[in-house]
């Protein structure tokens, strides 16, 4: 990361510079970029190899990338929709609203499913499975949403125009994702085993094997299915002329929750049935999935699109997994507390919606940086500033999208709460006290995530990290921890205040 490398910015740059030490990464990136013009990287300390691969072949703005990077004042004055014509406010709202509601339907369905399966014997006997839930669901942030953000940026920066580019990006990213899913599935299980042992003082060996099998199989199958679906969404958005930044990440996340929980519940029941009479099945599943990892390494290492991430893309997803595991520990303690009955159905909803909103914002900011700034460089008004109040008050395109996203939280969550009622999955009455507590938790979570995203994405870019690969895992994991913690706190406050939360009540005036 510290080596000074060349840049591939494309034909449109008329300011060639020399690089003192071309690196191996630069040669790999040139294979993706076609015609390229090297740039000097000394000013940014050379921390650019991870971002250069997705720089546009031709600068699409009215100014050069370097001109944009020395803009005074508001760095969001770069224009409207990243990668295309300016977005009108109605177009922006419509592009965000549809995927947001569909993704919300997916998270509601996931919450209802989780509420149903929590009473199965396997979940009652092996409660450590609940520690797996936020981490396994967090794979959508670590893998699916990161994949969607990377491919959205590639589309908007003109890196998926030819069949060769599409094939390289898709094959490389999907194989890398299967490798990461397998490794994360195993590490998630080991983390759940360790946390369960520390809190309970014991962990039966057969329960540990069961957790490993469930986690590995769920991560592998969910990642495979969601990866193919995400690629289809990106290609479909490109063909329809819709900005994939606005729809791909929330769609991948929303239905990812439902798909992942369906696999988790199914594998939990199947493997639990095999635990005593056919325990060798669990060992075979673990060995088979682990033996496939060399294959994914070979395939991803042969594709320039994934070769760099194969070496340098592990830090964010591993840290994010640990953060999500803390949320899982909170969930494990709350679902076993009779005073907090009914909380589990809302966990996928609050975590999923918060992650969906912040993923849209991250993807849009990252695309703007890829389009208008050289890697490692930021406009002067953006350097070293953390301005949480400015996130929702600025005049730029990304500030406007932040206002749209935060305004969707309350009406969106009200719709999803009513959908939970219609699907007959809830235990908690939506009294004014509950609605206030739930919506307050959702608003605080969304505000914190959007403010952190506004600072983190440019900061990662300045450090030479690809924000598409780094920011979403960190922020969705933070969203899982905040959502689970704030909702647990809300339920505790309701319990302490004597408000009922644990029996069947009428919903919105119905019985």
Coordinates of C-alpha atoms in Angstrom, one line a residue:
X1 CA 0.0 0.0 0.0
X2 CA 2.9 2.4 0.7
X3 CA 4.5 2.0 -2.7
X4 CA 4.2 4.8 -5.2
X5 CA 2.3 3.5 -8.2
X6 CA 0.9 4.8 -11.5
X7 CA -2.7 5.8 -12.2
X8 CA -5.0 4.6 -14.9
X9 CA -7.3 7.6 -15.6
X10 CA -8.1 7.1 -19.3
X11 CA -7.8 9.1 -22.5
X12 CA -9.4 12.2 -21.4
X13 CA -6.5 13.3 -19.2
X14 CA -4.2 15.7 -20.9
X15 CA -1.7 16.0 -17.9
X16 CA 0.5 12.9 -18.0
X17 CA 2.9 12.6 -15.1
X18 CA 5.6 10.1 -14.3
X19 CA 5.6 7.5 -11.6
X20 CA 8.8 6.8 -9.9
X21 CA 8.1 3.1 -9.2
X22 CA 5.3 1.3 -11.1
X23 CA 4.0 -1.6 -9.0
X24 CA 2.7 -5.0 -9.8
X25 CA -0.8 -3.7 -8.8
X26 CA -0.5 -1.0 -11.5
X27 CA 0.0 -3.6 -14.2
X28 CA -3.0 -5.5 -12.9
X29 CA -5.1 -2.4 -13.0
X30 CA -4.0 -1.5 -16.5
X31 CA -5.4 -4.8 -17.7
X32 CA -8.8 -3.6 -16.7
X33 CA -8.6 -0.1 -17.9
X34 CA -7.6 -0.4 -21.6
X35 CA -5.9 2.8 -22.7
X36 CA -4.6 4.7 -19.8
X37 CA -2.5 7.6 -18.9
X38 CA -0.3 7.4 -15.8
X39 CA -0.5 10.0 -13.1
X40 CA 1.8 11.1 -10.4
X41 CA 0.9 9.6 -7.0
X42 CA 3.5 11.1 -4.8
X43 CA 1.1 13.7 -3.3
X44 CA -1.2 11.1 -1.9
X45 CA 1.5 8.9 -0.6
X46 CA 0.9 6.2 -3.1
X47 CA -2.2 4.8 -1.4
X48 CA -4.2 4.4 -4.6
X49 CA -3.9 0.9 -5.9
X50 CA -7.3 -0.2 -4.6
X51 CA -9.2 2.7 -6.0
X52 CA -7.5 3.2 -9.4
X53 CA -9.1 0.1 -11.0
X54 CA -12.5 1.8 -11.1
X55 CA -11.6 5.2 -12.3
X56 CA -13.5 6.3 -15.4
X57 CA -11.8 5.8 -18.7
X58 CA -13.0 9.2 -19.8
X59 CA -13.7 12.0 -17.3
X60 CA -17.4 12.6 -17.5
X61 CA -17.6 15.9 -15.6
X62 CA -17.2 19.3 -17.1
X63 CA -13.9 19.7 -15.3
X64 CA -10.9 17.5 -15.0
X65 CA -10.5 15.2 -12.1
X66 CA -7.7 17.3 -10.6
X67 CA -9.7 20.5 -11.1
X68 CA -12.6 18.9 -9.1
X69 CA -10.2 17.9 -6.4
X70 CA -9.1 21.5 -5.7
X71 CA -12.6 22.9 -5.6
X72 CA -13.0 25.3 -2.8
X73 CA -16.0 25.2 -0.4
X74 CA -18.7 22.6 -0.8
X75 CA -17.2 19.4 -2.2
X76 CA -20.7 18.3 -3.2
X77 CA -20.9 21.0 -6.0
X78 CA -19.8 18.3 -8.4
X79 CA -23.3 18.0 -9.8
X80 CA -26.2 15.7 -9.8
X81 CA -26.4 12.0 -10.3
X82 CA -23.1 10.3 -10.1
X83 CA -22.1 9.0 -13.5
X84 CA -24.8 10.6 -15.5
X85 CA -27.1 13.6 -16.0
X86 CA -28.3 15.6 -13.1
X87 CA -31.1 13.9 -11.2
X88 CA -34.2 15.8 -10.5
X89 CA -35.6 15.5 -6.9
X90 CA -38.7 13.5 -8.1
X91 CA -36.5 11.1 -10.1
X92 CA -34.2 10.7 -7.1
X93 CA -37.1 9.9 -4.8
X94 CA -38.7 7.5 -7.2
X95 CA -35.5 5.6 -7.8
X96 CA -34.9 5.3 -4.1
X97 CA -38.4 4.7 -2.9
X98 CA -39.3 1.6 -5.0
X99 CA -36.3 -0.4 -4.0
X100 CA -36.5 0.9 -0.4
X101 CA -40.1 -0.4 0.0
X102 CA -39.3 -3.7 -1.7
X103 CA -36.2 -4.2 0.4
X104 CA -38.3 -3.3 3.5
X105 CA -40.8 -6.0 2.5
X106 CA -37.9 -8.4 2.5
X107 CA -36.7 -7.4 6.0
X108 CA -40.3 -7.6 7.3
X109 CA -40.6 -11.1 5.9
X110 CA -37.3 -12.0 7.5
X111 CA -38.5 -10.7 10.9
X112 CA -41.7 -12.7 10.7
X113 CA -39.7 -15.8 9.7
X114 CA -37.3 -15.3 12.6
X115 CA -40.2 -14.9 15.0
X116 CA -41.6 -18.2 13.8
X117 CA -38.5 -20.3 13.9
X118 CA -37.3 -19.0 17.3
X119 CA -39.7 -21.6 18.9
X120 CA -38.2 -24.6 17.1
X121 CA -36.4 -27.1 19.2
X122 CA -33.0 -26.4 17.7
X123 CA -33.3 -22.7 18.6
X124 CA -34.5 -23.5 22.1
X125 CA -31.7 -26.1 22.7
X126 CA -28.8 -24.3 21.0
X127 CA -29.5 -20.7 21.8
X128 CA -26.0 -19.7 20.5
X129 CA -27.6 -19.8 17.0
X130 CA -29.0 -16.4 17.9
X131 CA -25.4 -15.1 18.1
X132 CA -25.0 -16.2 14.5
X133 CA -28.0 -14.2 13.3
X134 CA -26.6 -10.6 13.1
X135 CA -23.3 -11.9 11.8
X136 CA -24.8 -14.2 9.2
X137 CA -27.2 -11.4 8.1
X138 CA -24.3 -9.1 8.2
X139 CA -22.8 -11.0 5.3
X140 CA -25.1 -8.9 3.1
X141 CA -23.1 -5.8 4.2
X142 CA -19.8 -7.5 4.0
X143 CA -20.3 -9.3 0.7
X144 CA -23.6 -8.6 -1.2
X145 CA -23.9 -4.9 -0.6
X146 CA -20.2 -4.4 -1.2
X147 CA -20.4 -6.3 -4.4
X148 CA -23.4 -4.3 -5.5
X149 CA -21.6 -1.0 -4.7
X150 CA -18.4 -2.0 -6.5
X151 CA -20.4 -3.1 -9.6
X152 CA -22.6 0.0 -9.5
X153 CA -19.4 2.2 -9.5
X154 CA -18.0 0.1 -12.3
X155 CA -21.2 0.7 -14.4
X156 CA -21.2 4.5 -13.6
X157 CA -17.5 4.9 -14.5
X158 CA -17.8 3.0 -17.7
X159 CA -15.9 -0.2 -16.7
X160 CA -18.6 -2.7 -17.8
X161 CA -19.0 -1.7 -21.4
X162 CA -17.4 -4.7 -23.2
X163 CA -18.0 -8.4 -22.7
X164 CA -14.5 -8.9 -21.5
X165 CA -14.8 -6.3 -18.8
X166 CA -18.2 -7.7 -17.7
X167 CA -16.8 -11.3 -17.6
X168 CA -13.7 -10.3 -15.6
X169 CA -15.6 -8.3 -13.1
X170 CA -18.4 -10.8 -12.6
X171 CA -16.3 -14.0 -12.4
X172 CA -13.6 -12.4 -10.3
X173 CA -16.0 -10.8 -7.8
X174 CA -18.3 -13.9 -7.5
X175 CA -15.4 -16.3 -6.9
X176 CA -13.9 -13.9 -4.4
X177 CA -17.3 -13.6 -2.7
X178 CA -17.6 -17.4 -2.3
X179 CA -14.2 -17.6 -0.7
X180 CA -15.0 -14.7 1.7
X181 CA -18.4 -16.3 2.5
X182 CA -16.7 -19.6 3.4
X183 CA -14.0 -18.0 5.6
X184 CA -16.5 -15.7 7.3
X185 CA -19.0 -18.5 7.9
X186 CA -16.3 -20.5 9.7
X187 CA -15.0 -17.5 11.7
X188 CA -18.6 -16.5 12.6
X189 CA -19.2 -19.9 14.0
X190 CA -16.0 -19.9 16.0
X191 CA -16.8 -16.5 17.4
X192 CA -20.3 -17.6 18.4
X193 CA -18.8 -20.7 20.1
X194 CA -16.3 -18.5 22.0
X195 CA -18.9 -16.0 23.1
X196 CA -21.3 -18.8 24.1
X197 CA -18.6 -20.5 26.1
X198 CA -17.6 -17.3 27.9
X199 CA -21.2 -16.4 28.8
X200 CA -22.5 -19.9 29.7
X201 CA -19.2 -21.4 31.0
X202 CA -19.6 -24.4 28.7
X203 CA -20.0 -25.4 25.1
X204 CA -20.9 -29.1 24.2
X205 CA -18.8 -30.4 21.3
X206 CA -21.8 -31.5 19.3
X207 CA -23.3 -28.0 19.6
X208 CA -20.0 -26.5 18.3
X209 CA -20.0 -28.8 15.3
X210 CA -23.6 -28.0 14.7
X211 CA -22.9 -24.2 14.7
X212 CA -20.0 -24.7 12.3
X213 CA -22.1 -26.7 9.9
X214 CA -25.1 -24.2 10.0
X215 CA -22.9 -21.2 9.6
X216 CA -20.8 -22.6 6.7
X217 CA -23.7 -24.0 4.8
X218 CA -25.8 -20.9 5.2
X219 CA -23.0 -18.5 4.3
X220 CA -22.1 -20.5 1.2
X221 CA -25.5 -21.1 -0.2
X222 CA -26.9 -17.6 0.6
X223 CA -23.8 -15.9 -0.9
X224 CA -24.1 -18.0 -4.1
X225 CA -27.7 -17.2 -4.7
X226 CA -27.5 -13.6 -3.7
X227 CA -24.4 -13.0 -5.7
X228 CA -26.1 -14.1 -8.9
X229 CA -29.2 -12.1 -8.1
X230 CA -27.0 -9.0 -7.4
X231 CA -25.3 -9.3 -10.7
X232 CA -28.6 -9.6 -12.5
X233 CA -29.9 -6.5 -10.7
X234 CA -26.8 -4.5 -11.8
X235 CA -27.0 -5.6 -15.4
X236 CA -30.8 -4.9 -15.4
X237 CA -30.3 -1.4 -14.0
X238 CA -27.7 -0.7 -16.6
X239 CA -30.0 -1.9 -19.4
X240 CA -33.0 0.2 -18.1
X241 CA -30.9 3.3 -17.7
X242 CA -31.5 3.5 -13.9
X243 CA -28.7 4.5 -11.6
X244 CA -27.7 1.2 -9.8
X245 CA -26.4 3.2 -6.8
X246 CA -30.0 4.0 -5.9
X247 CA -31.5 0.5 -6.2
X248 CA -28.9 -2.3 -6.3
X249 CA -27.6 -2.2 -2.8
X250 CA -31.0 -1.9 -1.0
X251 CA -32.5 -4.6 -3.1
X252 CA -29.5 -6.9 -2.5
X253 CA -29.8 -6.3 1.2
X254 CA -33.5 -6.5 1.7
X255 CA -34.1 -9.8 0.1
X256 CA -30.7 -11.0 1.2
X257 CA -32.1 -11.0 4.8
X258 CA -35.0 -13.2 3.9
X259 CA -32.9 -15.6 1.8
X260 CA -30.2 -15.9 4.4
X261 CA -32.7 -16.5 7.3
X262 CA -34.5 -19.1 5.2
X263 CA -31.2 -21.0 4.7
X264 CA -30.3 -20.6 8.3
X265 CA -33.6 -22.0 9.6
X266 CA -33.6 -24.8 7.1
X267 CA -30.0 -25.9 7.8
X268 CA -30.5 -25.6 11.5
X269 CA -33.5 -28.0 11.5
X270 CA -31.9 -30.4 9.0
X271 CA -28.5 -30.6 10.8
X272 CA -30.1 -30.8 14.2
X273 CA -32.1 -33.8 13.0
X274 CA -28.8 -35.4 11.9
X275 CA -26.9 -34.5 15.0
X276 CA -27.4 -37.8 16.8
X277 CA -28.1 -40.5 14.3
X278 CA -26.0 -39.2 11.3
X279 CA -23.5 -36.9 12.9
X280 CA -21.0 -37.7 10.1
X281 CA -23.1 -35.7 7.7
X282 CA -22.1 -32.5 9.5
X283 CA -18.4 -33.4 9.3
X284 CA -18.8 -34.1 5.5
X285 CA -20.5 -30.7 4.9
X286 CA -17.8 -28.9 6.7
X287 CA -15.0 -30.7 4.9
X288 CA -16.6 -30.3 1.5
X289 CA -17.1 -26.6 1.8
X290 CA -13.6 -26.0 3.2
X291 CA -12.1 -28.0 0.4
X292 CA -13.6 -25.7 -2.2
X293 CA -11.7 -22.7 -0.9
X294 CA -8.5 -23.4 -3.0
X295 CA -10.7 -23.4 -6.1
X296 CA -12.1 -20.0 -5.3
X297 CA -8.6 -18.7 -4.6
X298 CA -7.3 -19.9 -8.0
X299 CA -10.3 -18.4 -10.0
X300 CA -10.3 -15.1 -8.2
X301 CA -6.5 -14.7 -8.5
X302 CA -6.7 -15.1 -12.3
X303 CA -9.1 -12.1 -12.6
X304 CA -7.6 -8.6 -12.4
X305 CA -10.8 -7.4 -11.0
X306 CA -10.5 -9.4 -7.8
X307 CA -6.8 -10.1 -7.5
X308 CA -6.1 -7.0 -5.5
X309 CA -9.0 -7.5 -3.2
X310 CA -8.0 -11.1 -2.7
X311 CA -4.8 -9.8 -1.0
X312 CA -6.1 -6.6 0.6
X313 CA -9.9 -6.9 1.1
X314 CA -10.0 -8.9 4.3
X315 CA -9.6 -6.2 6.9
X316 CA -13.1 -4.6 6.7
X317 CA -15.1 -7.8 6.5
X318 CA -13.3 -9.4 9.4
X319 CA -13.7 -6.3 11.6
X320 CA -17.3 -6.0 10.6
X321 CA -17.9 -9.6 11.5
X322 CA -16.6 -9.0 15.0
X323 CA -18.8 -5.9 15.4
X324 CA -21.9 -7.8 14.3
X325 CA -21.0 -10.6 16.7
X326 CA -21.4 -8.2 19.6
X327 CA -24.9 -7.4 18.3
X328 CA -25.5 -11.1 18.2
X329 CA -24.5 -11.4 21.8
X330 CA -27.0 -8.7 22.8
X331 CA -29.7 -10.5 20.7
X332 CA -28.9 -13.8 22.4
X333 CA -29.4 -12.2 25.8
X334 CA -32.6 -10.4 24.9
X335 CA -34.5 -13.2 23.2
X336 CA -34.0 -15.4 26.3
X337 CA -35.4 -12.7 28.6
X338 CA -39.1 -13.2 29.1
X339 CA -39.5 -9.5 29.8
X340 CA -38.4 -8.6 26.3
X341 CA -40.6 -11.0 24.4
X342 CA -41.5 -9.8 20.9
X343 CA -38.2 -8.0 20.2
X344 CA -36.9 -10.5 17.7
X345 CA -39.4 -9.8 15.0
X346 CA -38.2 -6.1 14.8
X347 CA -34.4 -6.8 14.7
X348 CA -34.2 -7.6 11.0
X349 CA -36.4 -4.6 10.2
X350 CA -34.5 -1.9 12.1
X351 CA -31.1 -3.3 11.2
X352 CA -32.0 -4.0 7.6
X353 CA -33.6 -0.6 6.9
X354 CA -30.7 1.3 8.5
X355 CA -28.2 -0.7 6.4
X356 CA -30.2 -0.2 3.2
X357 CA -30.3 3.6 3.7
X358 CA -26.6 4.0 4.5
X359 CA -25.5 1.7 1.7
X360 CA -27.3 3.9 -0.9
X361 CA -25.5 7.0 0.5
X362 CA -22.1 5.2 0.6
X363 CA -22.4 4.0 -3.0
X364 CA -23.4 7.5 -4.2
X365 CA -20.5 9.2 -2.5
X366 CA -18.0 6.6 -3.6
X367 CA -19.1 6.9 -7.2
X368 CA -18.7 10.7 -7.0
X369 CA -15.2 10.3 -5.8
X370 CA -14.3 7.8 -8.4
X371 CA -15.7 10.1 -11.1
X372 CA -14.3 13.4 -10.0
X373 CA -11.2 12.9 -7.9
X374 CA -7.9 11.3 -8.2
X375 CA -7.3 8.6 -5.7
X376 CA -6.0 9.9 -2.4
X377 CA -7.1 13.5 -3.1
X378 CA -10.0 15.4 -1.8
X379 CA -11.4 18.9 -2.3
X380 CA -9.9 21.4 0.2
X381 CA -13.3 21.9 1.8
X382 CA -13.5 18.2 2.6
X383 CA -10.1 17.5 3.9
X384 CA -10.0 16.5 7.6
X385 CA -13.5 17.7 8.4
X386 CA -16.2 15.8 10.3
X387 CA -19.3 17.9 10.0
X388 CA -22.4 16.0 11.1
X389 CA -24.7 19.0 10.9
X390 CA -23.6 19.7 7.3
X391 CA -24.7 16.3 6.2
X392 CA -28.4 17.3 6.0
X393 CA -28.0 21.0 5.3
X394 CA -25.6 21.1 2.4
X395 CA -26.7 22.0 -1.2
X396 CA -24.9 19.2 -3.1
X397 CA -26.4 16.1 -4.7
X398 CA -25.3 13.8 -1.9
X399 CA -26.6 16.1 0.8
X400 CA -29.9 16.1 -1.0
X401 CA -30.0 12.3 -1.1
X402 CA -29.1 12.3 2.6
X403 CA -32.2 14.4 3.3
X404 CA -34.4 12.2 1.2
X405 CA -33.1 9.1 3.0
X406 CA -33.6 10.4 6.5
X407 CA -37.1 11.6 5.6
X408 CA -37.9 8.0 4.6
X409 CA -37.2 6.6 8.0
X410 CA -40.4 7.4 9.9
X411 CA -43.0 6.8 7.2
X412 CA -41.1 3.7 6.0
X413 CA -40.9 2.2 9.5
X414 CA -44.6 2.9 10.1
X415 CA -45.4 1.0 6.9
X416 CA -43.2 -1.9 7.8
X417 CA -44.7 -2.1 11.3
X418 CA -48.2 -2.3 9.8
X419 CA -47.0 -5.0 7.4
X420 CA -45.8 -7.0 10.4
X421 CA -49.3 -6.7 11.8
X422 CA -50.9 -7.8 8.6
X423 CA -48.5 -10.8 8.4
X424 CA -49.6 -11.7 12.0
X425 CA -46.1 -12.0 13.3
X426 CA -45.8 -9.5 16.1
X427 CA -46.1 -9.8 19.9
X428 CA -45.8 -6.2 20.8
X429 CA -48.7 -3.7 20.7
X430 CA -47.9 -0.5 18.8
X431 CA -49.1 1.8 21.6
X432 CA -47.9 5.4 21.3
X433 CA -45.1 4.6 23.8
X434 CA -43.9 1.7 21.7
X435 CA -44.1 3.7 18.4
X436 CA -42.2 6.6 20.0
X437 CA -39.5 4.3 21.3
X438 CA -39.1 2.3 18.1
X439 CA -39.1 5.3 15.8
X440 CA -36.6 7.1 18.0
X441 CA -34.3 4.2 17.9
X442 CA -34.6 4.0 14.1
X443 CA -34.0 7.7 13.7
X444 CA -31.0 7.8 15.9
X445 CA -29.5 4.8 14.1
X446 CA -30.1 6.3 10.7
X447 CA -28.7 9.8 11.6
X448 CA -25.6 8.3 13.1
X449 CA -25.0 6.0 10.1
X450 CA -25.5 8.8 7.5
X451 CA -23.2 11.2 9.5
X452 CA -20.5 8.6 9.9
X453 CA -20.8 7.7 6.2
X454 CA -20.4 11.3 5.1
X455 CA -17.1 11.4 7.0
X456 CA -15.8 7.8 6.5
X457 CA -16.2 7.4 2.7
X458 CA -14.0 10.5 1.8
X459 CA -11.6 9.6 4.6
X460 CA -11.1 6.1 3.2
X461 CA -10.6 7.5 -0.2
X462 CA -7.9 9.9 1.1
X463 CA -6.2 7.0 2.7
X464 CA -6.1 5.1 -0.7
X465 CA -8.8 2.6 0.4
X466 CA -11.6 1.7 -2.0
X467 CA -14.7 3.0 -0.2
X468 CA -16.9 0.6 -2.1
X469 CA -15.1 -2.3 -0.4
X470 CA -14.4 -0.8 3.0
X471 CA -17.2 1.6 4.1
X472 CA -20.3 -0.6 3.7
X473 CA -19.0 -3.5 5.8
X474 CA -18.1 -1.1 8.6
X475 CA -21.3 0.9 8.5
X476 CA -23.7 -2.1 8.2
X477 CA -22.0 -3.8 11.1
X478 CA -22.2 -0.6 13.1
X479 CA -25.9 -0.4 12.1
X480 CA -26.5 -3.9 13.3
X481 CA -24.9 -3.1 16.7
X482 CA -26.7 0.2 17.0
X483 CA -30.0 -1.2 15.9
X484 CA -29.9 -4.2 18.2
X485 CA -28.6 -2.2 21.1
X486 CA -31.0 0.8 20.8
X487 CA -34.0 -1.5 20.2
X488 CA -33.1 -3.6 23.3
X489 CA -32.8 -0.4 25.3
X490 CA -36.2 0.8 24.0
X491 CA -37.8 -2.5 25.1
X492 CA -36.0 -2.3 28.5
X493 CA -37.3 1.2 29.0
X494 CA -40.9 0.1 28.1
X495 CA -40.6 -2.8 30.6
X496 CA -39.2 -0.6 33.4
X497 CA -42.0 2.0 32.8
X498 CA -44.6 -0.8 33.2
X499 CA -45.8 -0.7 29.6
X500 CA -46.9 -4.1 28.4
X501 CA -44.7 -5.7 25.7
X502 CA -44.9 -9.5 26.1
X503 CA -48.4 -10.8 25.5
X504 CA -50.9 -10.7 22.6
X505 CA -52.6 -7.3 22.2
X506 CA -54.7 -5.7 19.6
X507 CA -52.8 -4.1 16.7
X508 CA -53.9 -0.7 15.4
X509 CA -57.4 -1.2 17.0
X510 CA -57.8 -4.8 15.9
X511 CA -57.8 -8.0 17.9

